[in-house]
CSV table of C-alpha atoms in Angstrom, one decimal:
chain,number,residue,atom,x,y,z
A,1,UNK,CA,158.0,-70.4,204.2
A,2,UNK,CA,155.1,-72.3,203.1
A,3,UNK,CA,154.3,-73.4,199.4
A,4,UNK,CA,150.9,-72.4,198.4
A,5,UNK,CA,148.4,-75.4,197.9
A,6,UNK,CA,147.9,-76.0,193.9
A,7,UNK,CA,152.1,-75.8,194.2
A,8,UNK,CA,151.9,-79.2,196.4
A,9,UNK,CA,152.2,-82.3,194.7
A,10,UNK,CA,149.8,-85.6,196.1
A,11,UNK,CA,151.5,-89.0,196.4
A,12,UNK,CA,149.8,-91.3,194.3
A,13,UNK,CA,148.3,-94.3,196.6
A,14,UNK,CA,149.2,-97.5,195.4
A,15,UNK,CA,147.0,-100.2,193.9
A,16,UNK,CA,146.7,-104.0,194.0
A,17,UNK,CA,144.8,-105.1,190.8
A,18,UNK,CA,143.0,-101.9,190.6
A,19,UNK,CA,142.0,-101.1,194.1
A,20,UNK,CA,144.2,-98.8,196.7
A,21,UNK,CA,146.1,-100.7,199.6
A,22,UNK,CA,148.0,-99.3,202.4
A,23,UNK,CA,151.7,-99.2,202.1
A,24,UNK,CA,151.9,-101.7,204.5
A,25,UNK,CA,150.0,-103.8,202.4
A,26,UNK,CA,152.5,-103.2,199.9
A,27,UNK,CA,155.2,-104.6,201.7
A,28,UNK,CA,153.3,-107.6,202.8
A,29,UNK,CA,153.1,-108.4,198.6
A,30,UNK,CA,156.6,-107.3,198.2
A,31,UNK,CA,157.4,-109.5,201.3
A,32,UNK,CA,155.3,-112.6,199.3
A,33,UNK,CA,156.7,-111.9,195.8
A,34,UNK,CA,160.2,-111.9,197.8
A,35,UNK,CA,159.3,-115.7,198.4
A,36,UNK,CA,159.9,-117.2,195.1
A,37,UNK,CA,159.1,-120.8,195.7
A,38,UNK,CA,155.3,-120.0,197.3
A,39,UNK,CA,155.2,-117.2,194.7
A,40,UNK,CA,155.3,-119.3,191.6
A,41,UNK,CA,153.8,-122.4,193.9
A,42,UNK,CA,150.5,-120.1,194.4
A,43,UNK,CA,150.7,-119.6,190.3
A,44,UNK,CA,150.8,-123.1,189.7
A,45,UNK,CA,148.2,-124.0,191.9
A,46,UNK,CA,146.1,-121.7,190.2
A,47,UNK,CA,146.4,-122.5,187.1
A,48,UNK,CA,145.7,-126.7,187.7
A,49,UNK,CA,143.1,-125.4,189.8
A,50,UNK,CA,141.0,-123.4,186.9
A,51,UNK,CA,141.7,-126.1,184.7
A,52,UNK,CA,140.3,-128.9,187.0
A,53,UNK,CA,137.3,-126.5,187.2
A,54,UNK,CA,136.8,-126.7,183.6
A,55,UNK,CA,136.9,-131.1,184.1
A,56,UNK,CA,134.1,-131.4,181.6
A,57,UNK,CA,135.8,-129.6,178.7
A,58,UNK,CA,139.0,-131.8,179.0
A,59,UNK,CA,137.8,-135.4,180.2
A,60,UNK,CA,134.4,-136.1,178.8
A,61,UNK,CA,132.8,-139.5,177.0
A,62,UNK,CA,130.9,-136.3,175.2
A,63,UNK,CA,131.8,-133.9,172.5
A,64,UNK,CA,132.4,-130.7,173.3
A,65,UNK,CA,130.3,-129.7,170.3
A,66,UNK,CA,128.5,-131.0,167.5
A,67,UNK,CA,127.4,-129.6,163.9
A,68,UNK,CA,124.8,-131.2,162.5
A,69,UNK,CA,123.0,-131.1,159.2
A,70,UNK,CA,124.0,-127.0,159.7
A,71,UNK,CA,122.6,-127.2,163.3
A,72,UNK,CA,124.8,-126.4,166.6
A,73,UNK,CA,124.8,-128.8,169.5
A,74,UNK,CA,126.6,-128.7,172.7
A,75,UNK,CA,126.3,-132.2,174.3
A,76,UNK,CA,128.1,-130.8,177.7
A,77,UNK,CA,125.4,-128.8,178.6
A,78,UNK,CA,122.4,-130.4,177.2
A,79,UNK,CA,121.2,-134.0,176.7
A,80,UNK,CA,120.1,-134.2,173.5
A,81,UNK,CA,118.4,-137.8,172.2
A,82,UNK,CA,119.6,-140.2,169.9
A,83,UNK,CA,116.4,-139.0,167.0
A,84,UNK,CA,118.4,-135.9,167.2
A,85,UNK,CA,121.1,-137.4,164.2
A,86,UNK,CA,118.6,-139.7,162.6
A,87,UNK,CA,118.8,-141.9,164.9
A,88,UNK,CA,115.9,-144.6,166.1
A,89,UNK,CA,115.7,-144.7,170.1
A,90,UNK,CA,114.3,-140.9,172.0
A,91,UNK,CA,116.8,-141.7,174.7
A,92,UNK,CA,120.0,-140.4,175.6
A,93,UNK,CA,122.9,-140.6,173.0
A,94,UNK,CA,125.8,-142.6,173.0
A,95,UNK,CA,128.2,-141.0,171.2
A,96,UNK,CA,130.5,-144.1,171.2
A,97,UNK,CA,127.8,-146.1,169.6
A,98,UNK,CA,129.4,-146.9,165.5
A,99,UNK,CA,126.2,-145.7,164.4
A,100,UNK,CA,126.5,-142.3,165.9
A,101,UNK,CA,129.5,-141.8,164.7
A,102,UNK,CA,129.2,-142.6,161.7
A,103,UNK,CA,125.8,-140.5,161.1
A,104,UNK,CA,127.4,-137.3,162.5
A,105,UNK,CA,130.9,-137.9,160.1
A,106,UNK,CA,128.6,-138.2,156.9
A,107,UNK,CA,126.6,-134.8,158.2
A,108,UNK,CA,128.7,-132.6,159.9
A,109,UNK,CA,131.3,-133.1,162.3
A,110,UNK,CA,132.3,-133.7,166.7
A,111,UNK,CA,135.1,-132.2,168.7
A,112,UNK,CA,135.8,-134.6,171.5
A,113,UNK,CA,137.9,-133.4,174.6
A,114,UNK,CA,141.5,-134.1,175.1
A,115,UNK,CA,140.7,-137.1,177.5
A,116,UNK,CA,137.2,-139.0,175.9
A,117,UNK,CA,136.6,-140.4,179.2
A,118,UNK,CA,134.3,-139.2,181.7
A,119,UNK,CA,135.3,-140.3,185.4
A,120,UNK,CA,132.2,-142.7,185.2
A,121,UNK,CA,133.2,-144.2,181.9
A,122,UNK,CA,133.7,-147.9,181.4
A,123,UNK,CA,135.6,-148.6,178.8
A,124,UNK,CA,134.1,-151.7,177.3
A,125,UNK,CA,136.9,-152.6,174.8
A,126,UNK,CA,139.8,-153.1,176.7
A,127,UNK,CA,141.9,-156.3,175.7
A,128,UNK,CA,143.5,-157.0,179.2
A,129,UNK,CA,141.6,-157.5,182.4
A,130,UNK,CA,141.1,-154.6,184.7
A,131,UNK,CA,143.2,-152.3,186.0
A,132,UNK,CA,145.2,-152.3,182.7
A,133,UNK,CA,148.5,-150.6,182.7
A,134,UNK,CA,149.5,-146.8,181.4
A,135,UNK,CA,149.2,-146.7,177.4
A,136,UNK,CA,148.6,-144.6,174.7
A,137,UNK,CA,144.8,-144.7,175.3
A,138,UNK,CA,144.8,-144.5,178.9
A,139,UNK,CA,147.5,-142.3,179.9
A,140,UNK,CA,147.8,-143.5,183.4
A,141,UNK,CA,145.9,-146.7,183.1
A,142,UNK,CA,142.3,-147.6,184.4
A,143,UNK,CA,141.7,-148.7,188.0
A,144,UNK,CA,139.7,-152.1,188.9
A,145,UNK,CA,136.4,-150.6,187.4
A,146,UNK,CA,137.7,-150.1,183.6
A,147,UNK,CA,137.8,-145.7,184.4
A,148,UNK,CA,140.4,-143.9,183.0
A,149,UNK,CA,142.6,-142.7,185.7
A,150,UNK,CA,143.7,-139.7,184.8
A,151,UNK,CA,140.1,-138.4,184.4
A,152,UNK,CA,139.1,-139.5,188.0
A,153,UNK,CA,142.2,-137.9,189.1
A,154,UNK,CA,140.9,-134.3,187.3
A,155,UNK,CA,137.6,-134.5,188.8
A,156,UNK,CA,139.0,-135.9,192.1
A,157,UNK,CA,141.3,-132.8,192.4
A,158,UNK,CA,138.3,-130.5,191.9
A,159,UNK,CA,136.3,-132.0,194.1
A,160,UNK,CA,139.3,-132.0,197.2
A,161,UNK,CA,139.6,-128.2,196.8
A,162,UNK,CA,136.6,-126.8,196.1
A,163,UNK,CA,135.7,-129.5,199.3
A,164,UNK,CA,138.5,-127.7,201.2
A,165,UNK,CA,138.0,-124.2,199.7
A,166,UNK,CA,134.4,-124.1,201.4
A,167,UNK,CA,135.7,-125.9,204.7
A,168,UNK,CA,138.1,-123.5,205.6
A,169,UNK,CA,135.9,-120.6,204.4
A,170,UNK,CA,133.4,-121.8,206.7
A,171,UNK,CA,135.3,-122.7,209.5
A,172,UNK,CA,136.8,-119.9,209.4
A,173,UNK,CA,134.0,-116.9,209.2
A,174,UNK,CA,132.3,-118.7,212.2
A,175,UNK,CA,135.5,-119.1,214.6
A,176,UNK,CA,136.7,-115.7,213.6
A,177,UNK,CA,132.7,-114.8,214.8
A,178,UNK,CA,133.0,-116.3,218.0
A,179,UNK,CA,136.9,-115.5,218.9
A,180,UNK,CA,135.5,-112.0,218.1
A,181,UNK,CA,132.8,-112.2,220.8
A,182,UNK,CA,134.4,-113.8,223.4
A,183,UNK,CA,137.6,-111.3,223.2
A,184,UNK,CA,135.8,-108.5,223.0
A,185,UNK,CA,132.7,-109.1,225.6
A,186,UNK,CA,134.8,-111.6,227.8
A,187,UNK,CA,133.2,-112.0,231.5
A,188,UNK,CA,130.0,-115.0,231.4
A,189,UNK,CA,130.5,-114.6,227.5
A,190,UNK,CA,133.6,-116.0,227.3
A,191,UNK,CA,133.2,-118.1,229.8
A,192,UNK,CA,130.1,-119.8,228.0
A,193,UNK,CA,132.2,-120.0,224.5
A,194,UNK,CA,135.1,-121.3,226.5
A,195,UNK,CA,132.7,-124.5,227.7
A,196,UNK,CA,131.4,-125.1,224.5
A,197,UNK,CA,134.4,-125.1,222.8
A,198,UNK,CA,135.6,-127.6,225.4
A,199,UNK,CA,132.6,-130.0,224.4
A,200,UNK,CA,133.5,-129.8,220.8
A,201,UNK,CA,136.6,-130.4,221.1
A,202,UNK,CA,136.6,-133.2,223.4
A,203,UNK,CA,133.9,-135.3,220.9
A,204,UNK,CA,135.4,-138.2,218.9
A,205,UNK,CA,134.3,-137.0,215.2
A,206,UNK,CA,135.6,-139.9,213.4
A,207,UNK,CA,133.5,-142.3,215.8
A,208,UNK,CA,130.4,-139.5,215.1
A,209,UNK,CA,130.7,-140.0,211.4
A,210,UNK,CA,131.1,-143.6,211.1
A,211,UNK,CA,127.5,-143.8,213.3
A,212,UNK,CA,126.2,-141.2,210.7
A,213,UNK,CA,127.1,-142.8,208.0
A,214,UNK,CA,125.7,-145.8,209.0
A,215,UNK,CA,122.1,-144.1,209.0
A,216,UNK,CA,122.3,-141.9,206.0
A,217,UNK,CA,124.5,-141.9,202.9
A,218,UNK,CA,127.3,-139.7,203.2
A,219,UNK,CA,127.0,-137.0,200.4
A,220,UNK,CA,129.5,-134.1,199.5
A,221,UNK,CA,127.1,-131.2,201.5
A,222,UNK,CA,126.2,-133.4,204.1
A,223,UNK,CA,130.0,-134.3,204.8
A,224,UNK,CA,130.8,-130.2,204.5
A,225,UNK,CA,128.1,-129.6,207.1
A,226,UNK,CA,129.6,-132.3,210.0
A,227,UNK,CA,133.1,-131.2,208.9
A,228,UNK,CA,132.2,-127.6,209.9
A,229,UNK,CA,130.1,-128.5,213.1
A,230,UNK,CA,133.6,-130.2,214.4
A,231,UNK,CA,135.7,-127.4,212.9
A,232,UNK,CA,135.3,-123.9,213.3
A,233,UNK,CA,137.2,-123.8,216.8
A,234,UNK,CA,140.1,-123.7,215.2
A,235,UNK,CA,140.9,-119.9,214.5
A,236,UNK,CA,138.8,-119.0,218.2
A,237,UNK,CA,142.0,-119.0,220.1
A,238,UNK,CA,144.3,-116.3,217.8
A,239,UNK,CA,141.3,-113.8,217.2
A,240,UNK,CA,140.0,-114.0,221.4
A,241,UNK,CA,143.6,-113.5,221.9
A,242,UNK,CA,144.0,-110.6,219.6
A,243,UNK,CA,140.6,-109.2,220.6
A,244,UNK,CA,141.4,-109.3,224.5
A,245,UNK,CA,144.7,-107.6,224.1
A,246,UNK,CA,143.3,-105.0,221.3
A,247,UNK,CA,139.9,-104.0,223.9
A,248,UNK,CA,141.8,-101.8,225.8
A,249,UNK,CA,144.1,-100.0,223.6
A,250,UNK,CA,143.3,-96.3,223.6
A,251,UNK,CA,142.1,-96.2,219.8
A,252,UNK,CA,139.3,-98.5,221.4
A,253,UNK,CA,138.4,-96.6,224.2
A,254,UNK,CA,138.7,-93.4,221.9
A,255,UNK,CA,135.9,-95.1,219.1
A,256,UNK,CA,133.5,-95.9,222.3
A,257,UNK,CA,134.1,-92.8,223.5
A,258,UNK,CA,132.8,-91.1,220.3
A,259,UNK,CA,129.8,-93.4,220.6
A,260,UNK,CA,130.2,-95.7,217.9
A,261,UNK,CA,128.3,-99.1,218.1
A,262,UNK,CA,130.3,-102.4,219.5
A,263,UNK,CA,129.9,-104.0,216.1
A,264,UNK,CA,131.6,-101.2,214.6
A,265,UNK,CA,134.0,-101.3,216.7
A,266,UNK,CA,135.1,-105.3,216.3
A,267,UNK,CA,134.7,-105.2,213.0
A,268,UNK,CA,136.1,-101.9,211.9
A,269,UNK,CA,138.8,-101.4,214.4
A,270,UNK,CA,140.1,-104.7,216.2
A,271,UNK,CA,139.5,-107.1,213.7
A,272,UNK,CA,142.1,-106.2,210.8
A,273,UNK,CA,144.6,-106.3,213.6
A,274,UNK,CA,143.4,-109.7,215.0
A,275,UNK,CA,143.3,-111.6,211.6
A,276,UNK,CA,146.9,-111.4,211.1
A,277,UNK,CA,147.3,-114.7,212.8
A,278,UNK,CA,144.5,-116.2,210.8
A,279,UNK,CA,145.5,-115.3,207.6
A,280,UNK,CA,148.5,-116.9,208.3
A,281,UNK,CA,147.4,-120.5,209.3
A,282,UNK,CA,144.7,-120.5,206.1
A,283,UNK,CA,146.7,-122.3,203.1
A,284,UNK,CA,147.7,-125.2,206.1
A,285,UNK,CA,144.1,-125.2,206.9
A,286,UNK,CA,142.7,-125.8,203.6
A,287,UNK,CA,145.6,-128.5,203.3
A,288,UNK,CA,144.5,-130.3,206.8
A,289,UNK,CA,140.9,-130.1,205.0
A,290,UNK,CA,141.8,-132.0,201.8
A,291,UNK,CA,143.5,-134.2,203.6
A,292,UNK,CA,140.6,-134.6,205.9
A,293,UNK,CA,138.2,-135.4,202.8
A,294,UNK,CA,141.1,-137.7,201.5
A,295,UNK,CA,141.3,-140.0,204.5
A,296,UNK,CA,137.6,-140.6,204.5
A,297,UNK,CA,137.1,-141.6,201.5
A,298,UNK,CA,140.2,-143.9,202.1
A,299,UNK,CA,138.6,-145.3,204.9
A,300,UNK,CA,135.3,-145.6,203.2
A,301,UNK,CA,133.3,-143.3,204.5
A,302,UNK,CA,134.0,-140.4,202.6
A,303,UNK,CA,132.4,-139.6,199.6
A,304,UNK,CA,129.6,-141.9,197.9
A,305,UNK,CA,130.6,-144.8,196.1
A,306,UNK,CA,132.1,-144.2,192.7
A,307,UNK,CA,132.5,-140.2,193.3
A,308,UNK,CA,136.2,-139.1,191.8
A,309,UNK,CA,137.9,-139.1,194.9
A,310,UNK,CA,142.1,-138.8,195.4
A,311,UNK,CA,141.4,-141.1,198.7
A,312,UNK,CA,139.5,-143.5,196.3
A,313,UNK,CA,142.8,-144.0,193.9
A,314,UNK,CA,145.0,-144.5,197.1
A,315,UNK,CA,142.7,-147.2,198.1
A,316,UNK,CA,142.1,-148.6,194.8
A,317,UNK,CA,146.4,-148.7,195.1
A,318,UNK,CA,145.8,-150.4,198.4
A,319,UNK,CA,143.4,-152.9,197.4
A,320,UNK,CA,145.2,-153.8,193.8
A,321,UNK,CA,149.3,-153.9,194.6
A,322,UNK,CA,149.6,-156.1,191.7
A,323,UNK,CA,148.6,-152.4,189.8
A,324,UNK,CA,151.3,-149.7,191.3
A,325,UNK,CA,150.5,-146.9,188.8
A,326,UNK,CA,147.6,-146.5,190.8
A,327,UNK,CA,149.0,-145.8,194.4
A,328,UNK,CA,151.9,-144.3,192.9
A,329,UNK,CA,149.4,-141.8,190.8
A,330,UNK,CA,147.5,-140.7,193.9
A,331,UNK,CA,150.8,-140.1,196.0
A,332,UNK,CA,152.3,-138.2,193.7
A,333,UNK,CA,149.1,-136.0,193.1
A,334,UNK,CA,148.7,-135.3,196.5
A,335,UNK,CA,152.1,-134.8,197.8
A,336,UNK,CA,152.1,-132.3,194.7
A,337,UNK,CA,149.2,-130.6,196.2
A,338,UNK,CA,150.0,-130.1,199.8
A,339,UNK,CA,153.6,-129.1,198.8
A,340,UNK,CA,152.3,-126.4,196.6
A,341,UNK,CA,150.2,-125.1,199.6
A,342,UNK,CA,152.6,-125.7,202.1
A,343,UNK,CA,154.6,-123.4,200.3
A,344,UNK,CA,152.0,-120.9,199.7
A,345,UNK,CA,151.3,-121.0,203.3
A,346,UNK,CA,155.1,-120.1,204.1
A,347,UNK,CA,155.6,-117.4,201.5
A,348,UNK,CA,152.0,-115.6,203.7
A,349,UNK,CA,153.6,-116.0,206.9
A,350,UNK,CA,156.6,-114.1,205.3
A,351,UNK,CA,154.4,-111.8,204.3
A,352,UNK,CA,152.9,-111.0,207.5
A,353,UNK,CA,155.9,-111.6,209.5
A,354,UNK,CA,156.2,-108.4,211.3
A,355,UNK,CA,160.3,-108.5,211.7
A,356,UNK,CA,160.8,-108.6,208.0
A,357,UNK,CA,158.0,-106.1,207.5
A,358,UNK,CA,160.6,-103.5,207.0
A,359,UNK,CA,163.4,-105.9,205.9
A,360,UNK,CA,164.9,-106.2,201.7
A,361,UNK,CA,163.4,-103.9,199.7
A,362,UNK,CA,163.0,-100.2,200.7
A,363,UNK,CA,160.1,-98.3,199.4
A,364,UNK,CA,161.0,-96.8,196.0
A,365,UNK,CA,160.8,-92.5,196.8
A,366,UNK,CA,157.4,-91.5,195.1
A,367,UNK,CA,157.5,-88.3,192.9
A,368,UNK,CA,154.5,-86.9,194.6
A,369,UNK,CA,156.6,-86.0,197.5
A,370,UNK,CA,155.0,-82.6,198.3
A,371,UNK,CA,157.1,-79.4,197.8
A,372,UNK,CA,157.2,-78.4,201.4
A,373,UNK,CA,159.1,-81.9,202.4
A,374,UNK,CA,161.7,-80.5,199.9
A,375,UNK,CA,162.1,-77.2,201.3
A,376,UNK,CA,162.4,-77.8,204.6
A,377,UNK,CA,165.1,-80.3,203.5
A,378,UNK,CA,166.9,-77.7,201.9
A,379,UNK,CA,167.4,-75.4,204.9
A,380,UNK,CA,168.1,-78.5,207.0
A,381,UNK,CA,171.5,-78.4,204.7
A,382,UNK,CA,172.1,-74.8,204.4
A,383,UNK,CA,171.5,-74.3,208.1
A,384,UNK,CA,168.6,-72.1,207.7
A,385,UNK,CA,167.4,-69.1,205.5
């Protein structure tokens, strides 16, 4: 007997922060919530990650704000001169200078960040010889320069992500490009992508840097451009892989068939299956990458001089062993770091792990099971009606 339509009840489709996923994408987030420790490591990482990208609000030699004589002023953002509070010279303001401070305390007040340092500040007044030791005014010490530590370490962190954040974004949209292409063409294609991927890989990039940075002056784009010439064959081999197995799978050969274009059909089709693999490897990629940018700048030829740099505080701990808060403040940020998104990176692979796909868990039984599903179910037990 069948149940008349407006008796049948939908199943609601589930949603992942407001737009529908697939119920296997449901299990693969069940799968990562299942993984406590990259779970909670992917939180935590989050959370010093948005505050390093706020660095200017909490380590700054600059208010936050000013109010003076009734007026707003948000040094941050804008530059304002030193005639601004009364003051006699149209440059730039020092907001350490006595004067200063004591023209904007008799009209108005400052709200300084929770670190007055900037990762370029010098403090001038320190009593001991550079790099002083951890105190009350410089939480972990300065390094061999007079800088506050702990702000070169914010800025330093934002820098390494948002430098391996773009790197394996990058790397990765151009190898998943050409695994595609090769896979899916193969023949002379492939062939050609095969050789040139040969020639990349064969070239000593560290020896290619160190000549290029003896011509130009290594910068944070230009470094993100070489780094990306040398690394997008990474991901080539798992999607051509994927592709060459998925090309002649009847759901392929059933989309040509209906006529629909070869990019459609890579990108629509083959490539949500092939970038299972990819996915996985991502949160060890953008770890190599940091690391990458870390070891350069140990080196030398990294970043230019007096950028924030983690690889700068490790060598400033190499270079000043008389001073261990300094290589013991780097290696503890960065083993912090890559263990956070080591863990990450195994809680995904959980998640995508195809044998415990259907393992823990079971679906919960949705109310909108429709009527029909019921009924039958019913006869099943009373052996017909």
């Amino acid at each position: 007997m069948s149940v008349p339509a407006s008796q049948r009840r939908r199943r609601p489709q589930d949603r992942f922060l407001g737009m529908p996923i697939s119920p296997i994408t449901r299990r693969r987030l069940h799968n990562f919530r299942a993984n406590g420790r990259g779970f909670w490591s992917l939180w935590f990482f989050l959370i010093v990650f948005g505050l390093s990208i706020f660095a200017e609000v909490l380590a700054n030699d600059e208010p936050i704000l000013v109010v003076y004589d009734g007026e707003l002023y948000l040094p941050i953002f804008h530059d304002y001169p030193e005639t601004t509070f009364d003051g006699y010279f149209p440059t730039k303001t020092d907001y350490s200078d006595p004067f200063v401070k004591q023209q904007i305390a008799d009209n108005g007040f400052m709200v300084m960040p929770l670190i007055p340092y900037d990762h370029r500040s010098v403090d001038w007044k320190l009593t001991d010889p550079a790099p002083t030791a951890p105190s009350d005014r410089h939480w972990l010490g300065t390094d061999d320069q007079a800088r506050d530590v702990v702000a070169r370490v914010i800025y330093g962190f934002r820098i390494s992500v948002v430098f391996g954040l773009l790197m394996t974004f990058l790397t990765t949209l151009i190898g998943v490009f050409a695994g595609a292409v090769q896979g899916y063409f193969g023949g002379w294609v492939d062939l050609i992508f095969q050789r040139v991927m040969e020639i990349f890989g064969t070239l000593p990039m560290l020896m290619i840097l160190i000549i290029l940075a003896s011509i130009v002056e290594p910068s944070f784009w230009w470094l993100l451009g070489v780094m990306v010439l040398f690394g997008w064959p990474w991901p080539v081999g798992y999607v051509r892989a994927e592709f060459l197995r998925a090309r002649n799978l009847d759901f392929v050969k059933a989309a040509k068939a209906l006529g629909l274009a070869d990019s459609m059909v890579m990108f629509r089709h083959i490539l949500p299956n092939a970038m299972v693999a990819t996915l996985t490897f991502l949160p060890f990629t953008l770890a190599g990458s940091i690391t990458t940018l870390t070891a350069l700048d140990f080196i030398g030829f990294g970043l230019p001089p007096g950028s924030a740099s983690l690889g700068e505080v490790l060598a400033q701990g190499k270079a000043n062993l008389q001073a261990p808060w300094l290589g013991l403040t780097g290696f503890f940020v960065l083993s912090i770091m890559l263990s956070l998104l080591f863990f990450i990176g195994e809680a995904v692979r959980d998640a995508f792990d195809p044998r415990k796909l259907f393992q823990g868990e079971p679906t919960p039984a949705e109310p909108g099971i429709e009527a029909k599903d019921t009924a039958v179910a019913s006869r099943a037990q009373g052996g017909g009606a």
